[in-house]
Coordinates of C-alpha atoms in Angstrom, one line a residue:
Chain A
M1 CA -47.4 10.1 -42.8
R2 CA -43.7 10.3 -43.3
T3 CA -41.8 11.4 -40.3
S4 CA -38.3 10.3 -41.1
L5 CA -35.9 10.1 -44.0
A6 CA -35.0 7.1 -46.1
I7 CA -38.2 5.1 -45.4
A8 CA -40.3 6.1 -48.3
P9 CA -38.0 7.7 -50.8
R10 CA -39.4 10.2 -53.3
T11 CA -36.7 10.9 -55.9
R12 CA -33.8 9.1 -57.4
Q13 CA -31.5 11.1 -55.2
D14 CA -33.4 10.0 -52.1
R15 CA -33.1 6.4 -53.1
A16 CA -29.3 6.9 -53.5
L17 CA -29.2 8.5 -50.1
G18 CA -31.1 5.5 -48.6
V19 CA -28.5 3.2 -50.1
V20 CA -25.6 5.3 -48.8
L21 CA -27.1 5.4 -45.3
R22 CA -27.8 1.7 -45.1
S23 CA -24.4 0.6 -46.5
S24 CA -22.5 2.9 -44.1
A25 CA -24.5 1.6 -41.2
L26 CA -23.9 -2.0 -42.3
L27 CA -20.2 -1.3 -42.7
A28 CA -20.0 0.2 -39.2
A29 CA -21.9 -2.7 -37.7
S30 CA -19.8 -5.3 -39.5
L31 CA -16.6 -4.0 -37.9
I32 CA -17.1 -5.9 -34.7
F33 CA -17.4 -9.1 -36.7
L34 CA -14.4 -8.2 -38.7
V35 CA -12.4 -7.7 -35.5
L36 CA -13.6 -11.0 -34.1
L37 CA -12.9 -12.8 -37.4
F38 CA -9.4 -11.5 -37.7
V39 CA -8.5 -12.2 -34.1
V40 CA -9.8 -15.8 -34.3
F41 CA -8.2 -16.3 -37.7
E42 CA -4.8 -15.2 -36.5
A43 CA -5.3 -17.3 -33.3
R44 CA -6.1 -20.5 -35.3
G45 CA -2.6 -21.9 -35.1
A46 CA -2.5 -21.8 -31.3
L47 CA -6.1 -22.9 -31.1
A48 CA -5.2 -26.0 -33.1
T49 CA -1.9 -27.2 -31.6
P50 CA -1.9 -26.6 -27.9
G51 CA -5.7 -26.0 -28.0
F52 CA -7.7 -23.4 -26.1
G53 CA -7.7 -25.6 -23.0
A54 CA -3.9 -25.5 -22.7
F55 CA -4.1 -21.8 -22.1
F56 CA -5.9 -22.6 -18.8
T57 CA -4.1 -25.8 -17.8
D58 CA -0.4 -25.0 -18.5
P59 CA 1.3 -23.9 -15.4
S60 CA 3.2 -21.0 -16.8
W61 CA 3.8 -18.7 -19.9
H62 CA 6.8 -19.7 -22.0
P63 CA 5.5 -19.3 -25.5
V64 CA 9.0 -19.5 -27.2
D65 CA 10.2 -23.1 -27.4
D66 CA 13.8 -23.2 -26.1
G67 CA 14.2 -26.9 -26.3
T68 CA 12.0 -27.9 -23.3
G69 CA 8.7 -27.2 -25.0
S70 CA 6.3 -24.3 -24.9
E71 CA 3.9 -23.4 -22.2
Y72 CA 0.8 -21.2 -22.6
G73 CA -0.8 -20.7 -19.2
V74 CA -2.6 -17.4 -19.0
L75 CA -4.2 -17.9 -15.6
P76 CA -1.6 -15.9 -13.6
M77 CA -2.0 -13.0 -16.0
L78 CA -5.8 -13.3 -15.9
A79 CA -5.5 -13.2 -12.1
A80 CA -3.3 -10.2 -12.3
T81 CA -5.9 -8.4 -14.5
L82 CA -8.6 -9.2 -12.1
A83 CA -6.5 -8.2 -9.1
T84 CA -5.6 -4.8 -10.5
T85 CA -9.2 -4.2 -11.6
F86 CA -10.5 -5.1 -8.2
G87 CA -7.9 -3.0 -6.4
A88 CA -8.6 0.0 -8.7
L89 CA -12.4 -0.3 -8.1
L90 CA -11.8 -0.6 -4.4
I91 CA -10.1 2.8 -4.4
A92 CA -12.2 4.6 -7.1
T93 CA -15.7 3.5 -6.2
P94 CA -16.1 5.2 -2.8
L95 CA -14.2 8.3 -4.0
G96 CA -16.1 8.5 -7.3
I97 CA -19.6 8.0 -5.9
G98 CA -18.8 10.4 -3.1
A99 CA -17.6 13.1 -5.6
G100 CA -20.6 12.5 -7.8
V101 CA -23.1 12.8 -4.9
F102 CA -21.3 15.9 -3.7
N103 CA -21.4 17.5 -7.2
A104 CA -25.0 16.7 -7.9
L105 CA -26.7 17.3 -4.6
V106 CA -24.5 18.9 -2.0
A107 CA -22.0 21.4 -3.5
P108 CA -23.0 25.0 -3.9
A109 CA -23.6 25.7 -7.6
P110 CA -20.5 27.6 -8.6
F111 CA -18.3 25.2 -6.8
A112 CA -20.0 22.2 -8.4
L113 CA -19.3 23.8 -11.8
L114 CA -15.6 24.2 -11.0
H115 CA -15.4 20.7 -9.6
R116 CA -17.0 19.2 -12.6
S117 CA -14.6 20.9 -15.0
L118 CA -11.7 19.6 -12.9
V119 CA -13.1 16.1 -13.1
E120 CA -13.5 16.5 -16.9
I121 CA -9.9 17.6 -17.2
L122 CA -8.9 14.5 -15.2
A123 CA -11.0 12.4 -17.7
G124 CA -9.2 14.0 -20.6
I125 CA -5.7 13.1 -19.5
P126 CA -4.4 10.2 -21.6
S127 CA -3.6 6.9 -20.0
V128 CA 0.1 7.1 -21.0
V129 CA 0.4 10.3 -19.0
Y130 CA -1.0 8.7 -15.9
G131 CA 1.4 5.9 -16.5
L132 CA 4.3 8.3 -16.7
W133 CA 3.2 10.0 -13.5
G134 CA 2.9 6.6 -11.8
L135 CA 6.3 5.5 -12.9
V136 CA 8.2 8.7 -12.0
V137 CA 6.3 9.9 -8.8
L138 CA 4.3 7.0 -7.4
V139 CA 6.6 4.0 -7.9
P140 CA 9.7 5.3 -6.1
W141 CA 7.4 6.5 -3.3
I142 CA 5.8 3.0 -2.9
G143 CA 9.1 1.2 -3.3
G144 CA 11.2 3.0 -0.7
V145 CA 14.7 1.5 -0.5
S146 CA 14.1 -2.2 -0.7
H147 CA 11.6 -2.6 -3.5
S148 CA 11.2 -1.4 -7.0
G149 CA 7.7 -0.3 -6.2
Q150 CA 6.3 -1.6 -9.4
G151 CA 3.4 -4.0 -8.7
L152 CA -0.2 -4.5 -7.7
L153 CA -0.5 -1.4 -5.5
A154 CA 1.0 1.0 -8.0
A155 CA -1.0 -0.5 -10.8
S156 CA -4.3 -0.3 -8.8
I157 CA -3.7 3.3 -7.8
V158 CA -2.8 4.5 -11.3
L159 CA -5.8 2.6 -12.7
S160 CA -8.1 4.0 -10.1
L161 CA -7.2 7.6 -11.2
M162 CA -8.4 6.7 -14.6
L163 CA -11.7 5.2 -13.3
L164 CA -12.4 8.0 -11.0
P165 CA -13.8 10.5 -13.6
T166 CA -15.9 7.8 -15.2
I167 CA -17.5 6.8 -12.0
T168 CA -17.9 10.4 -10.8
L169 CA -19.5 11.7 -14.1
S170 CA -21.8 8.7 -14.5
T171 CA -23.0 8.9 -10.8
E172 CA -23.6 12.6 -11.2
A173 CA -25.5 12.1 -14.5
A174 CA -27.7 9.4 -12.9
L175 CA -28.4 11.6 -9.9
L176 CA -29.3 14.6 -12.0
A177 CA -31.8 12.4 -13.9
V178 CA -33.8 11.7 -10.7
P179 CA -37.1 13.7 -11.0
K180 CA -37.0 17.0 -9.3
E181 CA -40.4 16.5 -7.7
Q182 CA -39.1 13.6 -5.6
L183 CA -36.3 15.8 -4.2
Q184 CA -38.7 18.6 -3.6
A185 CA -41.1 16.3 -1.8
A186 CA -38.2 15.1 0.4
A187 CA -37.2 18.7 1.1
A188 CA -40.8 19.5 2.0
L189 CA -40.6 16.7 4.6
G190 CA -37.7 18.5 6.2
L191 CA -34.9 16.3 5.0
G192 CA -31.5 18.0 4.6
P193 CA -29.3 17.6 1.5
I194 CA -27.4 14.6 2.9
A195 CA -30.6 12.8 4.0
R196 CA -32.2 13.6 0.6
A197 CA -29.2 12.0 -1.1
R198 CA -29.0 9.0 1.1
L199 CA -32.7 8.2 1.3
V200 CA -34.2 9.4 -2.0
A201 CA -31.7 10.3 -4.8
V202 CA -29.1 7.5 -4.5
P203 CA -31.7 4.7 -4.2
A204 CA -33.5 6.2 -7.2
A205 CA -30.3 6.5 -9.3
R206 CA -29.0 3.1 -8.3
R207 CA -29.2 1.5 -11.7
G208 CA -27.4 4.3 -13.4
I209 CA -24.6 4.3 -10.8
V210 CA -24.2 0.5 -11.1
A211 CA -24.1 0.8 -14.9
G212 CA -21.3 3.4 -14.5
L213 CA -19.4 1.0 -12.3
V214 CA -19.7 -1.8 -14.8
L215 CA -18.5 0.5 -17.5
A216 CA -15.5 1.4 -15.4
T217 CA -14.7 -2.3 -14.8
G218 CA -14.6 -2.8 -18.5
R219 CA -12.2 0.0 -18.9
A220 CA -10.0 -1.3 -16.1
V221 CA -9.8 -4.8 -17.7
G222 CA -9.0 -3.4 -21.1
E223 CA -6.5 -0.7 -20.1
T224 CA -3.0 -1.3 -21.3
M225 CA -0.5 1.6 -21.0
A226 CA -1.1 2.9 -17.5
V227 CA -0.9 -0.6 -16.0
L228 CA 2.0 -1.7 -18.2
M229 CA 4.2 1.2 -17.1
V230 CA 3.8 0.5 -13.3
A231 CA 3.0 -3.2 -12.9
G232 CA 6.6 -4.6 -13.2
N233 CA 5.5 -7.1 -15.8
V234 CA 6.9 -10.3 -14.3
V235 CA 4.5 -13.2 -15.0
A236 CA 3.4 -14.2 -11.5
W237 CA 0.4 -14.9 -9.4
P238 CA -0.6 -11.8 -7.5
R239 CA 0.7 -12.2 -3.9
G240 CA 1.9 -9.1 -2.1
L241 CA 0.9 -5.5 -2.8
R242 CA 4.5 -4.7 -3.9
D243 CA 5.2 -7.8 -5.9
P244 CA 5.4 -7.2 -9.7
L245 CA 2.8 -8.8 -12.0
R246 CA 1.8 -8.8 -15.6
T247 CA -1.7 -8.3 -17.0
L248 CA -3.3 -9.8 -20.1
T249 CA -3.2 -6.5 -21.9
G250 CA 0.4 -5.8 -20.8
N251 CA 1.5 -9.2 -22.1
I252 CA 0.2 -8.5 -25.6
A253 CA 1.9 -5.1 -25.6
L254 CA 5.2 -6.4 -24.4
E255 CA 5.6 -9.4 -26.7
M256 CA 3.8 -8.5 -29.9
G257 CA 6.8 -6.6 -31.2
Y258 CA 9.0 -9.6 -31.6
A259 CA 6.5 -12.5 -31.6
T260 CA 6.5 -14.8 -34.7
E261 CA 4.5 -17.8 -35.8
S262 CA 3.1 -19.9 -32.8
H263 CA 4.0 -17.2 -30.3
R264 CA 2.2 -14.5 -32.3
S265 CA -0.8 -16.8 -32.7
A266 CA -0.8 -17.4 -28.9
L267 CA -0.9 -13.6 -28.3
F268 CA -4.1 -13.5 -30.4
V269 CA -5.6 -16.1 -28.1
V270 CA -4.7 -13.9 -25.2
G271 CA -6.6 -11.2 -27.1
L272 CA -9.6 -13.5 -27.4
V273 CA -9.5 -14.2 -23.6
L274 CA -9.6 -10.4 -23.1
M275 CA -12.5 -10.0 -25.4
L276 CA -14.4 -12.8 -23.6
C277 CA -13.9 -11.0 -20.3
V278 CA -15.2 -7.8 -21.8
A279 CA -18.1 -9.5 -23.4
L280 CA -19.1 -10.9 -20.0
L281 CA -19.1 -7.4 -18.7
V282 CA -21.2 -6.1 -21.6
I283 CA -23.8 -8.8 -20.9
L284 CA -23.7 -7.9 -17.2
A285 CA -24.2 -4.2 -18.1
G286 CA -27.2 -5.2 -20.3
L287 CA -28.8 -6.9 -17.2
F288 CA -28.6 -3.6 -15.4
G289 CA -30.7 -2.0 -18.1
S290 CA -30.6 1.2 -20.0
G291 CA -27.2 2.1 -21.4
K292 CA -28.6 5.3 -22.7
N293 CA -26.8 8.2 -21.2
H294 CA -23.7 6.9 -19.6
S295 CA -21.5 6.3 -22.6
V296 CA -21.4 10.0 -23.4
S297 CA -21.1 11.3 -19.9
A298 CA -18.3 8.8 -19.3
S299 CA -16.3 9.8 -22.3
G300 CA -15.4 12.8 -20.4
S301 CA -16.3 16.1 -22.1
A302 CA -19.5 15.6 -24.1
G303 CA -20.9 18.4 -22.1
R304 CA -24.4 18.8 -21.0
Chain B
M1 CA -28.1 15.8 12.9
R2 CA -24.5 15.1 13.9
R3 CA -24.4 12.2 11.5
E4 CA -25.7 14.5 8.8
S5 CA -22.9 17.0 9.2
G6 CA -20.3 14.2 9.5
L7 CA -21.3 12.8 6.1
K8 CA -21.3 16.3 4.7
A9 CA -17.8 16.9 5.9
L10 CA -16.7 13.5 4.4
L11 CA -18.1 14.5 1.0
W12 CA -16.4 17.8 1.1
A13 CA -13.1 16.0 2.0
I14 CA -13.5 13.6 -0.8
S15 CA -14.1 16.2 -3.5
M16 CA -11.3 18.4 -2.1
G17 CA -9.1 15.4 -2.3
V18 CA -10.0 14.8 -5.9
C19 CA -9.3 18.4 -6.8
A20 CA -6.0 18.3 -4.9
L21 CA -5.0 15.2 -6.8
L22 CA -5.6 16.8 -10.2
V23 CA -3.7 19.9 -9.1
W24 CA -0.8 17.7 -8.0
I25 CA -0.6 15.8 -11.3
V26 CA -0.9 18.9 -13.4
A27 CA 1.6 20.8 -11.3
D28 CA 4.0 17.9 -11.5
L29 CA 3.6 17.8 -15.2
V30 CA 4.2 21.5 -15.6
S31 CA 7.1 21.7 -13.2
R32 CA 9.0 18.8 -14.7
G33 CA 7.9 19.3 -18.3
T34 CA 8.5 23.0 -19.1
G35 CA 12.3 22.7 -18.9
P36 CA 13.1 21.2 -22.3
I37 CA 10.3 23.0 -24.2
S38 CA 11.5 25.5 -26.8
L39 CA 10.8 26.3 -30.4
E40 CA 13.5 24.0 -31.4
F41 CA 12.0 21.2 -29.3
L42 CA 8.7 21.6 -31.1
M43 CA 10.3 21.6 -34.6
A44 CA 13.2 19.1 -34.6
A45 CA 13.2 15.3 -34.8
P46 CA 14.4 13.3 -31.8
R47 CA 18.1 12.4 -31.6
D48 CA 19.9 9.9 -29.5
A49 CA 16.7 7.8 -28.9
G50 CA 14.9 10.9 -27.7
R51 CA 17.5 12.1 -25.1
A52 CA 18.2 15.1 -27.4
G53 CA 16.4 16.9 -30.2
G54 CA 12.7 17.5 -30.2
I55 CA 9.3 16.2 -31.1
G56 CA 8.7 17.9 -34.4
S57 CA 8.5 14.7 -36.5
L58 CA 6.3 13.1 -34.0
L59 CA 3.8 16.0 -34.1
V60 CA 3.7 15.6 -37.9
S61 CA 3.2 11.8 -37.7
T62 CA 0.5 12.3 -35.0
F63 CA -1.3 14.9 -37.1
W64 CA -1.4 12.5 -40.1
I65 CA -2.5 9.5 -38.0
V66 CA -5.4 11.5 -36.6
A67 CA -6.2 13.0 -40.0
V68 CA -6.5 9.6 -41.6
A69 CA -8.5 8.2 -38.6
T70 CA -11.1 11.1 -38.7
G71 CA -11.1 11.4 -42.5
V72 CA -12.1 7.8 -42.8
A73 CA -14.4 7.6 -39.8
L74 CA -16.3 10.9 -40.4
P75 CA -18.2 10.0 -43.6
I76 CA -19.1 6.5 -42.5
G77 CA -20.0 7.8 -39.0
F78 CA -22.1 10.6 -40.4
F79 CA -24.2 8.5 -42.7
S80 CA -24.6 5.7 -40.1
A81 CA -25.7 8.3 -37.5
V82 CA -28.3 9.7 -40.0
L83 CA -29.7 6.3 -40.5
L84 CA -29.8 5.5 -36.7
A85 CA -31.4 8.9 -35.9
E86 CA -34.0 8.9 -38.7
D87 CA -34.9 5.2 -38.6
T88 CA -34.7 5.0 -34.8
H89 CA -36.7 1.9 -34.0
S90 CA -36.3 -0.3 -37.0
R91 CA -34.8 -3.7 -36.5
M92 CA -31.8 -2.8 -38.5
S93 CA -31.1 0.3 -36.4
R94 CA -31.3 -1.7 -33.2
A95 CA -29.0 -4.4 -34.5
V96 CA -26.5 -1.7 -35.7
R97 CA -26.6 0.0 -32.3
S98 CA -25.8 -3.2 -30.4
C99 CA -23.0 -4.0 -32.7
L100 CA -21.5 -0.5 -32.1
D101 CA -21.9 -1.0 -28.3
M102 CA -19.9 -4.1 -28.5
L103 CA -17.3 -2.4 -30.7
N104 CA -17.1 0.3 -28.1
A105 CA -16.3 -2.2 -25.4
V106 CA -13.4 -3.8 -27.3
P107 CA -10.1 -3.0 -25.5
S108 CA -7.7 -0.8 -27.5
I109 CA -4.9 -3.4 -27.4
V110 CA -7.3 -5.8 -29.3
F111 CA -7.8 -3.1 -31.9
G112 CA -4.0 -3.1 -32.1
L113 CA -4.0 -6.8 -32.8
F114 CA -6.8 -6.5 -35.3
G115 CA -5.1 -3.6 -37.1
N116 CA -1.8 -5.4 -37.2
A117 CA -3.5 -8.5 -38.7
L118 CA -5.7 -6.7 -41.2
F119 CA -3.9 -3.6 -42.3
C120 CA -0.2 -4.3 -41.7
V121 CA -0.2 -8.0 -42.8
A122 CA -3.3 -9.0 -44.8
L123 CA -3.5 -5.7 -46.8
G124 CA 0.3 -5.3 -46.9
M125 CA 0.5 -1.8 -45.6
G126 CA 3.2 -2.7 -43.0
Y127 CA 3.9 -0.5 -40.0
S128 CA 2.6 2.8 -41.4
I129 CA 0.7 5.9 -40.6
L130 CA -2.0 4.6 -42.9
S131 CA -2.4 1.3 -40.9
G132 CA -2.4 3.2 -37.6
G133 CA -4.9 5.8 -38.8
L134 CA -7.3 3.1 -40.2
T135 CA -7.1 1.1 -36.9
L136 CA -8.0 4.3 -35.0
S137 CA -10.8 5.0 -37.3
C138 CA -12.4 1.7 -36.4
M139 CA -11.9 2.6 -32.7
I140 CA -13.4 6.0 -32.7
L141 CA -16.4 5.1 -34.9
P142 CA -18.8 4.2 -32.0
I143 CA -18.3 7.4 -30.1
L144 CA -18.5 9.5 -33.3
I145 CA -21.8 7.8 -34.3
R146 CA -23.3 8.0 -30.9
T147 CA -22.8 11.7 -30.5
M148 CA -23.8 12.6 -34.0
E149 CA -27.0 10.5 -33.7
Q150 CA -27.9 12.3 -30.5
S151 CA -27.4 15.7 -32.0
L152 CA -29.6 14.8 -35.0
R153 CA -32.3 13.4 -32.7
A154 CA -32.3 16.6 -30.7
V155 CA -33.7 18.5 -33.7
P156 CA -37.4 19.1 -32.9
K157 CA -39.9 16.8 -34.6
E158 CA -41.9 19.8 -35.9
Q159 CA -39.1 20.7 -38.3
R160 CA -39.3 17.3 -39.8
F161 CA -43.1 17.6 -40.1
A162 CA -42.7 21.0 -41.7
A163 CA -40.2 19.7 -44.2
S164 CA -42.4 16.8 -45.0
A165 CA -45.5 19.1 -45.4
L166 CA -43.5 21.3 -47.9
G167 CA -42.8 18.1 -49.9
L168 CA -39.1 18.5 -49.6
S169 CA -37.0 15.6 -50.8
D170 CA -35.0 13.5 -48.3
V171 CA -31.7 14.9 -49.5
T172 CA -32.9 18.5 -49.1
T173 CA -34.4 17.8 -45.7
L174 CA -31.2 16.3 -44.5
F175 CA -28.8 18.9 -45.7
R176 CA -31.0 22.1 -45.5
V177 CA -33.3 21.4 -42.5
L178 CA -31.7 18.9 -40.1
L179 CA -28.0 19.5 -40.6
P180 CA -27.7 23.2 -39.8
P181 CA -29.2 23.0 -36.3
A182 CA -27.3 19.7 -35.6
S183 CA -23.9 20.9 -36.9
S184 CA -22.4 22.1 -33.7
G185 CA -23.5 18.8 -31.9
M186 CA -21.8 17.0 -34.8
A187 CA -18.7 19.0 -34.2
V188 CA -18.7 17.8 -30.5
G189 CA -18.7 14.2 -31.8
L190 CA -15.9 14.9 -34.2
I191 CA -13.7 16.6 -31.6
L192 CA -14.3 13.8 -29.1
G193 CA -13.2 11.4 -31.7
V194 CA -10.0 13.4 -32.4
G195 CA -9.3 13.5 -28.6
R196 CA -9.6 9.8 -28.3
A197 CA -7.4 9.2 -31.3
L198 CA -4.8 11.6 -29.9
S199 CA -4.7 9.9 -26.5
E200 CA -4.4 6.4 -27.9
T201 CA -1.2 4.5 -27.4
A202 CA -1.8 0.7 -27.2
A203 CA -3.5 0.4 -30.6
L204 CA -0.7 2.2 -32.4
I205 CA 2.4 0.4 -31.2
F206 CA 2.1 -2.4 -33.7
T207 CA 0.3 -0.6 -36.4
A208 CA 1.9 2.8 -36.9
G209 CA 5.2 1.7 -35.5
Y210 CA 8.2 3.3 -33.8
V211 CA 10.1 5.3 -36.4
T212 CA 11.0 8.8 -35.4
R213 CA 12.0 10.4 -38.7
F214 CA 9.8 13.0 -40.5
P215 CA 7.4 10.8 -42.5
D216 CA 7.6 11.2 -46.3
N217 CA 4.2 9.7 -47.1
L218 CA 1.3 7.8 -45.5
L219 CA 3.0 4.5 -46.0
D220 CA 6.0 5.5 -43.8
S221 CA 6.0 4.3 -40.3
G222 CA 5.5 7.2 -37.9
R223 CA 5.6 7.3 -34.1
S224 CA 2.8 9.2 -32.4
L225 CA 3.4 11.5 -29.5
S226 CA 1.7 9.1 -27.0
V227 CA 3.9 6.2 -28.2
H228 CA 6.9 8.5 -27.8
I229 CA 6.0 9.2 -24.2
F230 CA 5.7 5.5 -23.5
D231 CA 9.0 4.6 -25.2
L232 CA 11.0 7.4 -23.4
A233 CA 9.6 6.4 -20.0
M234 CA 10.0 2.7 -20.4
N235 CA 13.0 2.1 -22.7
V236 CA 15.2 5.1 -22.6
P237 CA 17.0 5.7 -19.3
G238 CA 17.6 9.3 -18.5
A239 CA 14.9 10.7 -20.7
D240 CA 12.3 11.3 -18.0
E241 CA 12.4 15.1 -18.5
R242 CA 11.8 14.8 -22.2
A243 CA 9.0 12.3 -21.6
Y244 CA 7.4 14.9 -19.3
A245 CA 7.8 17.7 -21.8
S246 CA 6.2 15.5 -24.5
A247 CA 3.4 14.7 -22.1
L248 CA 2.9 18.3 -21.3
V249 CA 2.5 19.2 -25.0
L250 CA 0.0 16.3 -25.5
V251 CA -2.0 17.4 -22.5
V252 CA -2.1 21.0 -23.6
I253 CA -3.3 20.0 -27.1
L254 CA -6.0 17.8 -25.5
F255 CA -7.0 20.6 -23.1
V256 CA -7.5 22.9 -26.0
I257 CA -9.6 20.3 -27.8
N258 CA -11.8 19.6 -24.8
S259 CA -12.4 23.3 -24.3
C260 CA -13.6 23.4 -27.9
V261 CA -16.0 20.5 -27.2
R262 CA -17.4 22.5 -24.3
L263 CA -17.8 25.6 -26.4
A264 CA -19.4 23.7 -29.3
A265 CA -21.8 21.9 -26.9
R266 CA -22.9 25.2 -25.4
H267 CA -23.3 26.7 -28.9
F268 CA -25.4 23.6 -29.9
Q269 CA -27.7 24.0 -26.9
A270 CA -28.1 27.7 -27.5
R271 CA -29.0 27.0 -31.1
L272 CA -31.6 24.5 -30.3
A273 CA -33.2 26.8 -27.7
T274 CA -33.9 29.5 -30.2

């Protein structure tokens, strides 16, 4: 018995359809390899002469040779990426999970609907707008009189705003997927809404919540604009909350415009390092199992 | 019991805080951004690096970038989604799905690097609307395929059995039986892709470029609205107000688009229910 298309074609048109379907899917699937191929190909110069190791052993980042030789150390920028990501997660995780639990289990129905639409609006605001808000409102407020205000704290806060909807929506989706019977059984035992959330729903939805957190981490590592606009962009190890730093993504965005030859090639290596970080996270996400429903709920407005 | 009510109060406080934050950001955007907005602002090209003039040319460039991105991604995405939905568990579908998951995880700035290397340099398109649009089409493909696949899979199995029992060909089954009920779900995917393309900045800086003139054709460089906001905020002193006005226009466009998504999604569910 035939239950799906393109498996046992009947007419010539069907065969043509099968070819079109397969070749489109192959083309779509090959894009990731094309991206990898081109990034590695453009990075080949820098991978050959200073070598991949130099990017982790050189003390600082001076890719343009001004007579004293070039240096390609990306570790301070990698540390900055990790620091802003960690800072953002520190702020967004409790707020996001709290808001998700509230929405799925505690809030009265009309309020939950309103709250969800607000979170979806938050998810729909582009990163460059968050960056603008951070630059004009947040940075002067953090800086006061003595500092510029651009730095780790500002970057973490702006980034956390972007992660908040992702975490909230994926937490909520995971909680709503918990079987109703379990919650009803808990209610029959006399547990209130908070106890039901704490003892039944959250433990049952743990995998989905963690998967949402991993997704948010990937976003934070890959985000460019929002961080670029408020981080101060000085290549430095993260020290104080108000000291400026530059992330891997920001480094590419800042220098790509004027980079040539070995410098350009070095920036593609930075892109490779970024992809490695994200690949690690994808593998991690795979370990936490089903990636079925969170990508749509996290994209903001797919609707239910 | 006291702990219970304490936690409940905490959750209320958190969600109220999140709402207040959104209201703050939107209010800030509206209060600073409405000043410069006028018909002339929406029609004219920027002058004096964006301190004067409008955003008309940027709206045109943005439109064409998004049009190229969706125009290229839509057919490829549609046919891929049909394969994934109809041939769900085959080895090929599973491999394609994991490739798309990986593509979805690639940071947008890396798409910028890739687009610059492939479209601008290797294919010789230079900084152009075409390069930018093609780069974005690669970027939005995973979300497009994912949503379209889900909407096709939501069509009840019985309809497929019925089509099969009638001896309909695959082409007829696809376009006459599966597509009509799935169409509004597909629209959701398309609009999500448009939304993502509109909000993107990092992938466009070195592919579509910085030029603020009205573009003559697709091989002209054209600055998107998002890149304009970035440039005004970072590189042009004294243009904050205009950056805010541009941001307000972008957010309003995205808000309208997201409302369309919600309407289409509701329509889709209503259709499946009947």
